[in-house]
Coordinates of C-alpha atoms in Angstrom, one line a residue:
Chain A
X1 CA 122.1 272.3 156.5
X2 CA 120.3 273.7 159.4
X3 CA 119.8 270.3 160.9
X4 CA 123.3 270.1 161.8
X5 CA 122.9 272.3 164.8
X6 CA 119.8 270.5 166.0
X7 CA 121.9 267.9 168.0
X8 CA 121.9 268.4 171.7
X9 CA 125.3 269.3 173.3
X10 CA 126.9 267.0 175.7
X11 CA 127.7 268.4 179.2
X12 CA 131.3 269.7 179.4
X13 CA 131.8 270.4 175.6
X14 CA 131.2 274.2 176.1
X15 CA 133.5 274.3 179.0
X16 CA 136.3 272.4 177.1
X17 CA 135.8 274.7 174.1
X18 CA 136.0 277.7 176.2
X19 CA 139.2 276.6 178.0
X20 CA 140.9 275.8 174.6
X21 CA 140.0 279.2 173.3
X22 CA 142.8 280.8 175.0
X23 CA 145.8 282.0 172.9
X24 CA 146.3 283.4 169.5
X25 CA 145.5 280.2 167.3
X26 CA 142.1 279.6 169.1
X27 CA 141.3 283.2 168.9
X28 CA 141.9 283.1 165.1
X29 CA 139.7 280.0 164.9
X30 CA 137.0 281.8 166.9
X31 CA 137.1 284.8 164.8
X32 CA 137.0 282.6 161.6
X33 CA 134.0 280.6 162.9
X34 CA 132.1 283.8 163.8
X35 CA 132.3 284.9 160.3
X36 CA 130.8 281.6 159.0
X37 CA 127.0 281.4 158.5
X38 CA 125.2 281.6 161.8
X39 CA 123.8 278.1 161.9
X40 CA 127.2 276.6 161.3
X41 CA 129.3 278.9 163.4
X42 CA 129.2 277.2 166.7
X43 CA 129.6 273.6 165.1
X44 CA 132.6 274.8 163.0
X45 CA 134.3 276.4 165.9
X46 CA 133.9 273.4 168.2
X47 CA 134.9 271.1 165.2
X48 CA 138.1 273.1 164.3
X49 CA 139.0 273.4 168.1
X50 CA 138.8 269.6 168.4
X51 CA 140.9 269.2 165.2
X52 CA 143.5 271.8 166.4
X53 CA 144.0 269.6 169.6
X54 CA 145.9 266.9 167.3
X55 CA 148.3 269.6 166.0
X56 CA 151.5 269.8 168.1
X57 CA 153.9 272.4 166.6
X58 CA 153.2 276.1 166.7
X59 CA 153.7 276.6 162.9
X60 CA 151.3 273.8 162.3
X61 CA 148.6 275.2 164.6
X62 CA 148.9 278.6 163.0
X63 CA 148.7 277.3 159.6
X64 CA 145.6 275.3 160.6
X65 CA 144.0 278.4 161.9
X66 CA 144.7 280.5 159.0
X67 CA 143.3 277.6 156.8
X68 CA 140.2 277.8 158.7
X69 CA 140.0 281.6 158.2
X70 CA 140.2 280.8 154.3
X71 CA 137.7 278.0 154.7
X72 CA 135.1 280.2 156.3
X73 CA 135.0 282.4 153.2
X74 CA 134.5 279.5 150.9
X75 CA 131.9 277.9 153.2
X76 CA 130.1 281.2 153.4
X77 CA 129.9 281.8 149.9
X78 CA 128.7 278.2 149.1
X79 CA 126.1 278.2 151.8
X80 CA 124.5 281.3 150.3
X81 CA 124.4 279.5 147.1
X82 CA 122.8 276.3 148.5
X83 CA 120.4 278.1 150.8
X84 CA 119.1 280.6 148.2
X85 CA 116.5 278.3 146.4
X86 CA 115.1 277.2 149.7
X87 CA 114.9 280.6 151.4
X88 CA 113.3 282.0 148.4
X89 CA 110.8 279.4 148.2
X90 CA 109.6 280.4 151.8
X91 CA 110.1 284.1 151.3
X92 CA 113.0 284.6 153.6
X93 CA 116.0 286.8 153.2
X94 CA 119.0 284.4 152.4
X95 CA 121.6 287.0 153.0
X96 CA 120.2 287.9 156.5
X97 CA 120.7 284.2 157.2
X98 CA 124.0 283.6 155.6
X99 CA 125.7 286.8 155.8
X100 CA 128.2 286.5 158.6
X101 CA 128.4 289.2 161.4
X102 CA 130.7 292.0 160.8
X103 CA 132.9 291.0 163.7
X104 CA 136.0 292.9 164.7
X105 CA 137.6 293.2 161.4
X106 CA 136.4 292.8 157.9
X107 CA 137.4 289.3 156.3
X108 CA 140.1 290.7 154.0
X109 CA 141.4 292.8 156.8
X110 CA 141.5 289.8 159.0
X111 CA 143.4 287.9 156.3
X112 CA 145.9 290.5 155.7
X113 CA 146.5 291.0 159.5
X114 CA 146.9 287.2 159.8
X115 CA 149.4 287.0 156.9
X116 CA 151.3 290.0 158.3
X117 CA 151.4 288.4 161.8
X118 CA 152.6 285.2 160.4
X119 CA 155.4 286.8 158.7
X120 CA 156.4 288.8 161.7
X121 CA 156.3 285.8 163.8
X122 CA 158.7 284.0 161.4
X123 CA 161.0 287.1 161.3
X124 CA 160.9 287.1 165.2
X125 CA 161.7 283.5 165.4
X126 CA 164.7 283.8 162.8
X127 CA 166.1 286.9 164.8
X128 CA 165.8 285.2 168.2
X129 CA 167.2 281.9 166.8
X130 CA 170.1 283.7 165.0
X131 CA 170.8 286.2 167.8
X132 CA 172.7 283.7 169.9
X133 CA 174.8 282.5 166.9
X134 CA 175.6 286.0 165.7
X135 CA 176.9 286.7 169.4
X136 CA 178.7 283.5 169.3
X137 CA 180.4 284.3 166.0
X138 CA 181.2 287.8 167.0
X139 CA 185.0 288.7 167.6
X140 CA 185.8 288.8 171.2
X141 CA 187.5 291.9 172.8
X142 CA 191.3 291.6 172.3
X143 CA 193.6 292.4 175.0
X144 CA 197.3 293.1 174.1
X145 CA 199.9 292.6 176.9
X146 CA 203.6 292.8 176.4
X147 CA 205.5 290.3 178.5
X148 CA 209.1 291.9 179.4
X149 CA 210.5 289.3 181.7
X150 CA 208.8 285.9 181.3
X151 CA 209.7 283.8 184.4
X152 CA 210.3 280.1 183.8
X153 CA 210.1 277.7 186.6
X154 CA 213.6 276.3 187.6
X155 CA 214.7 272.9 186.4
X156 CA 214.6 270.2 189.1
X157 CA 218.0 268.4 189.3
X158 CA 216.9 265.9 192.0
X159 CA 214.6 263.8 189.8
X160 CA 216.0 260.5 188.2
X161 CA 216.3 260.2 184.6
X162 CA 213.7 257.9 182.8
X163 CA 214.8 254.5 181.8
X164 CA 214.2 253.4 178.3
X165 CA 213.5 249.7 177.9
X166 CA 214.0 248.0 174.3
X167 CA 212.3 244.8 173.8
X168 CA 212.1 242.8 170.7
X169 CA 208.8 241.0 169.9
X170 CA 208.6 238.1 167.6
X171 CA 205.2 237.0 165.9
X172 CA 205.1 233.2 164.9
X173 CA 204.0 232.8 161.3
X174 CA 202.7 229.4 160.1
X175 CA 204.7 227.9 157.3
X176 CA 202.0 226.1 155.6
X177 CA 198.6 227.7 156.1
X178 CA 195.8 225.5 154.7
X179 CA 193.5 227.6 152.5
X180 CA 190.6 226.4 150.3
X181 CA 191.1 226.4 146.5
X182 CA 189.9 229.7 145.1
X183 CA 188.1 228.1 142.2
X184 CA 186.1 225.8 144.4
X185 CA 182.3 226.1 143.6
X186 CA 180.1 227.4 146.5
X187 CA 176.4 227.9 146.9
X188 CA 175.5 230.8 149.3
X189 CA 171.8 231.2 149.8
X190 CA 170.0 234.6 149.6
X191 CA 166.5 235.7 149.5
X192 CA 165.9 236.8 146.0
X193 CA 164.1 240.2 145.5
X194 CA 162.4 238.8 142.3
X195 CA 161.1 235.7 144.0
X196 CA 163.0 233.4 141.7
X197 CA 164.4 230.1 142.8
X198 CA 167.9 229.9 144.1
X199 CA 169.7 227.0 145.7
X200 CA 172.3 227.0 148.4
X201 CA 173.8 225.3 151.2
X202 CA 174.2 226.6 154.8
X203 CA 176.1 229.6 155.8
X204 CA 179.2 230.9 154.2
X205 CA 181.3 229.9 157.3
X206 CA 179.8 226.4 157.2
X207 CA 180.5 226.0 153.5
X208 CA 184.1 227.4 154.1
X209 CA 185.0 225.0 156.7
X210 CA 182.7 222.2 155.5
X211 CA 181.2 221.3 158.9
X212 CA 177.5 221.7 157.7
X213 CA 175.6 219.3 155.3
X214 CA 174.3 220.7 152.1
X215 CA 170.7 221.7 152.5
X216 CA 168.7 222.7 149.2
X217 CA 166.8 225.8 149.9
X218 CA 164.2 227.4 147.5
X219 CA 162.9 231.0 148.3
X220 CA 159.2 231.5 148.4
X221 CA 157.2 234.1 146.6
X222 CA 153.8 235.1 145.5
X223 CA 151.9 231.8 144.6
X224 CA 148.6 230.6 143.0
X225 CA 145.6 232.8 143.6
X226 CA 147.8 235.9 144.7
X227 CA 145.8 239.0 144.1
X228 CA 146.1 241.0 140.9
X229 CA 148.3 244.0 141.4
X230 CA 146.1 246.2 139.2
X231 CA 143.3 245.9 141.8
X232 CA 145.6 247.5 144.5
X233 CA 146.8 250.3 142.0
X234 CA 145.6 253.5 143.9
X235 CA 143.1 255.4 141.7
X236 CA 144.7 258.6 142.4
X237 CA 148.0 257.4 141.3
X238 CA 146.4 256.3 138.1
X239 CA 144.9 259.7 137.8
X240 CA 148.2 261.3 138.3
X241 CA 150.2 259.0 136.2
X242 CA 152.4 257.7 139.0
X243 CA 154.3 254.5 138.3
X244 CA 157.0 252.7 140.2
X245 CA 158.4 249.5 141.6
X246 CA 158.0 248.7 145.3
X247 CA 159.9 245.9 147.1
X248 CA 158.0 244.5 149.9
X249 CA 159.3 242.0 152.6
X250 CA 157.0 239.4 154.0
X251 CA 157.4 236.5 156.5
X252 CA 155.1 233.6 155.8
X253 CA 154.7 230.2 157.5
X254 CA 154.7 226.8 155.6
X255 CA 151.1 227.3 154.6
X256 CA 151.8 230.6 152.9
X257 CA 150.1 232.8 155.5
X258 CA 151.7 235.9 156.8
X259 CA 153.4 235.5 160.1
X260 CA 154.2 239.3 160.7
X261 CA 153.0 242.6 159.1
X262 CA 154.6 243.1 155.7
X263 CA 157.3 245.8 155.6
X264 CA 158.7 248.1 152.9
X265 CA 162.2 246.9 151.8
X266 CA 162.6 249.4 149.0
X267 CA 160.4 252.5 148.3
X268 CA 159.1 253.4 144.9
X269 CA 159.5 257.1 145.9
X270 CA 155.7 257.5 146.0
X271 CA 154.1 256.9 149.3
X272 CA 150.7 256.1 147.7
X273 CA 152.1 253.4 145.5
X274 CA 154.1 252.1 148.8
X275 CA 150.9 251.8 150.7
X276 CA 149.2 250.0 147.7
X277 CA 151.9 247.5 147.6
X278 CA 151.5 246.9 151.5
X279 CA 147.8 246.4 151.0
X280 CA 148.4 243.8 148.2
X281 CA 150.9 242.0 150.3
X282 CA 148.4 241.9 153.3
X283 CA 145.6 240.7 150.9
X284 CA 147.9 237.9 149.5
X285 CA 148.1 236.1 152.9
X286 CA 147.5 232.4 152.3
X287 CA 148.6 232.6 148.7
X288 CA 152.2 232.8 149.1
X289 CA 154.5 230.0 148.1
X290 CA 156.5 229.2 151.1
X291 CA 160.3 228.7 151.1
X292 CA 161.4 225.1 151.2
X293 CA 164.5 223.4 152.5
X294 CA 165.1 219.9 151.0
X295 CA 161.5 220.2 149.6
X296 CA 159.9 220.7 153.0
X297 CA 158.1 224.1 153.4
X298 CA 159.4 226.2 156.4
X299 CA 158.9 229.5 158.1
X300 CA 160.8 232.1 156.1
X301 CA 161.1 235.7 155.1
X302 CA 161.5 236.8 151.6
X303 CA 161.1 240.1 149.5
X304 CA 159.3 240.4 146.0
X305 CA 158.7 243.4 143.8
X306 CA 155.3 244.9 143.0
X307 CA 155.3 246.7 139.6
X308 CA 152.8 249.5 139.2
X309 CA 152.8 250.3 135.5
X310 CA 150.1 252.1 133.6
X311 CA 148.9 250.7 130.3
X312 CA 149.8 252.7 127.2
Chain B
X1 CA 116.1 272.5 154.9
X2 CA 118.1 272.7 151.7
X3 CA 117.2 270.1 149.2
X4 CA 120.2 267.9 148.5
X5 CA 121.9 268.0 145.2
X6 CA 123.9 264.9 144.9
X7 CA 126.1 266.3 142.1
X8 CA 129.5 267.5 143.2
X9 CA 132.3 269.2 141.3
X10 CA 135.3 266.9 141.3
X11 CA 138.7 268.1 141.8
X12 CA 141.9 266.3 142.8
X13 CA 141.6 267.3 146.3
X14 CA 137.8 266.0 146.6
X15 CA 139.1 262.8 145.0
X16 CA 141.8 262.5 147.7
X17 CA 139.2 263.1 150.4
X18 CA 137.1 260.4 148.8
X19 CA 140.0 257.9 148.6
X20 CA 140.7 258.5 152.2
X21 CA 137.1 257.4 153.0
X22 CA 137.2 254.6 150.5
X23 CA 140.0 252.8 152.3
X24 CA 137.6 251.7 154.9
X25 CA 134.1 252.8 153.9
X26 CA 132.7 252.1 157.2
X27 CA 135.1 254.2 159.1
X28 CA 134.2 257.5 160.8
X29 CA 137.0 260.1 160.3
X30 CA 137.4 263.5 161.7
X31 CA 138.8 266.3 159.7
X32 CA 142.2 265.8 161.4
X33 CA 142.1 262.2 160.3
X34 CA 141.5 263.1 156.8
X35 CA 144.1 265.5 156.8
X36 CA 146.7 262.9 158.1
X37 CA 145.6 260.5 155.3
X38 CA 145.3 263.0 152.3
X39 CA 147.6 265.9 153.4
X40 CA 145.2 268.5 152.5
X41 CA 145.2 271.8 154.1
X42 CA 142.4 272.9 156.3
X43 CA 141.5 275.7 154.1
X44 CA 140.6 273.2 151.5
X45 CA 139.6 270.4 153.4
X46 CA 136.6 271.6 155.3
X47 CA 134.8 273.2 152.5
X48 CA 135.1 269.9 150.6
X49 CA 133.6 268.1 153.8
X50 CA 130.8 270.5 154.0
X51 CA 130.2 270.3 150.2
X52 CA 130.1 266.5 150.3
X53 CA 127.8 266.6 153.4
X54 CA 125.5 269.0 151.8
X55 CA 125.2 266.9 148.8
X56 CA 124.4 263.8 150.9
X57 CA 127.6 261.9 150.2
X58 CA 128.6 262.1 153.8
X59 CA 126.8 262.3 157.2
X60 CA 128.3 263.8 160.3
X61 CA 127.9 263.5 164.0
X62 CA 129.6 264.5 167.1
X63 CA 132.0 262.0 168.8
X64 CA 130.3 260.3 171.6
X65 CA 132.7 260.9 174.5
X66 CA 132.5 263.0 177.6
X67 CA 135.0 265.8 176.9
X68 CA 135.7 266.5 180.6
X69 CA 136.6 262.9 181.3
X70 CA 138.3 262.5 177.9
X71 CA 140.5 265.5 178.6
X72 CA 139.9 266.7 175.0
X73 CA 137.2 268.3 172.9
X74 CA 134.8 266.0 171.1
X75 CA 135.4 265.6 167.4
X76 CA 133.0 265.9 164.5
X77 CA 133.1 262.5 162.7
X78 CA 132.1 262.1 159.0
X79 CA 131.1 258.7 157.4
X80 CA 130.3 257.8 153.7
X81 CA 126.6 257.4 153.3
X82 CA 125.3 254.6 151.0
X83 CA 124.7 257.3 148.3
X84 CA 128.1 258.6 148.8
X85 CA 129.6 255.2 148.6
X86 CA 127.8 254.5 145.4
X87 CA 128.6 257.9 143.9
X88 CA 132.2 257.7 144.8
X89 CA 132.5 254.2 143.2
X90 CA 130.9 255.5 140.0
X91 CA 133.3 258.5 140.0
X92 CA 136.4 256.3 140.4
X93 CA 135.0 253.8 138.0
X94 CA 134.3 256.1 135.1
X95 CA 137.4 257.8 135.8
X96 CA 139.4 254.6 135.3
X97 CA 137.3 253.6 132.2
X98 CA 138.0 257.0 130.5
X99 CA 141.6 257.1 131.3
X100 CA 142.5 253.5 130.7
X101 CA 140.1 252.6 128.0

């Protein structure tokens, strides 16, 4: 593991690390890295400060720093175990190499102080946040006045009286409105979620007024050569026994290739399965059966279900 | 230099980390990237990365950017080695066989 520190440092990295060391969270990371085995300390501090850069919220940054404090202890103990045989072989003291510097506080004290500080920060945030609301809901000071002779403004006699206009409105009602027969058979097309064939003709408005010709539409779906669902069943989901059904929407051209990124129409409730279904949908590009209108394949969007089921 | 022992104790978190790398075995991921994909806290994540690197499953290197011009610190990037790829495949394969046999 010593070879990790043998790489040369590019210019500017030390300055960047120094500037990002300001504040409580970078200080915590600095303290955590100082307690790591000496050959790893500098690397871990720079790596953690770089990864801290991606965290935006204060709580997330604080949690990250506390996690680094925790990680230091594990890394230090495992480093001792890994380095012991090699150091013993060359007669060196492992613990001198691996034992972290005493630092400002012992490790456990630092952890306790960090946890206490974290709780105090939460309490402070709650108090500051709720303070305004408590003041808002507090009862205002009441002042009681007794009005002995309330003065009313005199009525003006010179103003004209308002004129009320009565008007009657009539709404013409057609005597014989022509409505379609209620039992008339209609075909309204829709993209089936299960990829089954469904026929229809035009939009509902076109069918109602009879202006559009009948078009036979067949929805597309996964076709020949479509990848096997089991190949995209996430291994971790199998391990955890996660099962579910994901509905994926895809848009394909007449050749069955995707024309847009597949989207999630209905979640299974398990993000890992959702991601697996989307990967399957992407991998199936070129193996979709395109939707047809009057037998001719057309550009279309449809959805289909992916079942992730574990074998008994 | 410590001799590399390729055996690694497998846990659910370790499997999650491996799964994040197996999505694109050629990709180089930082600790922050792995956190985003696997949602493992930093206190668990970094010991796993160091453990897998010490075992020879991962290799790591600094990101080749100029921090002053990029305006951010350089990241430590991890990548699966050929040994790691092979062993990770064996782990998931044996796991699937034992569970779904």
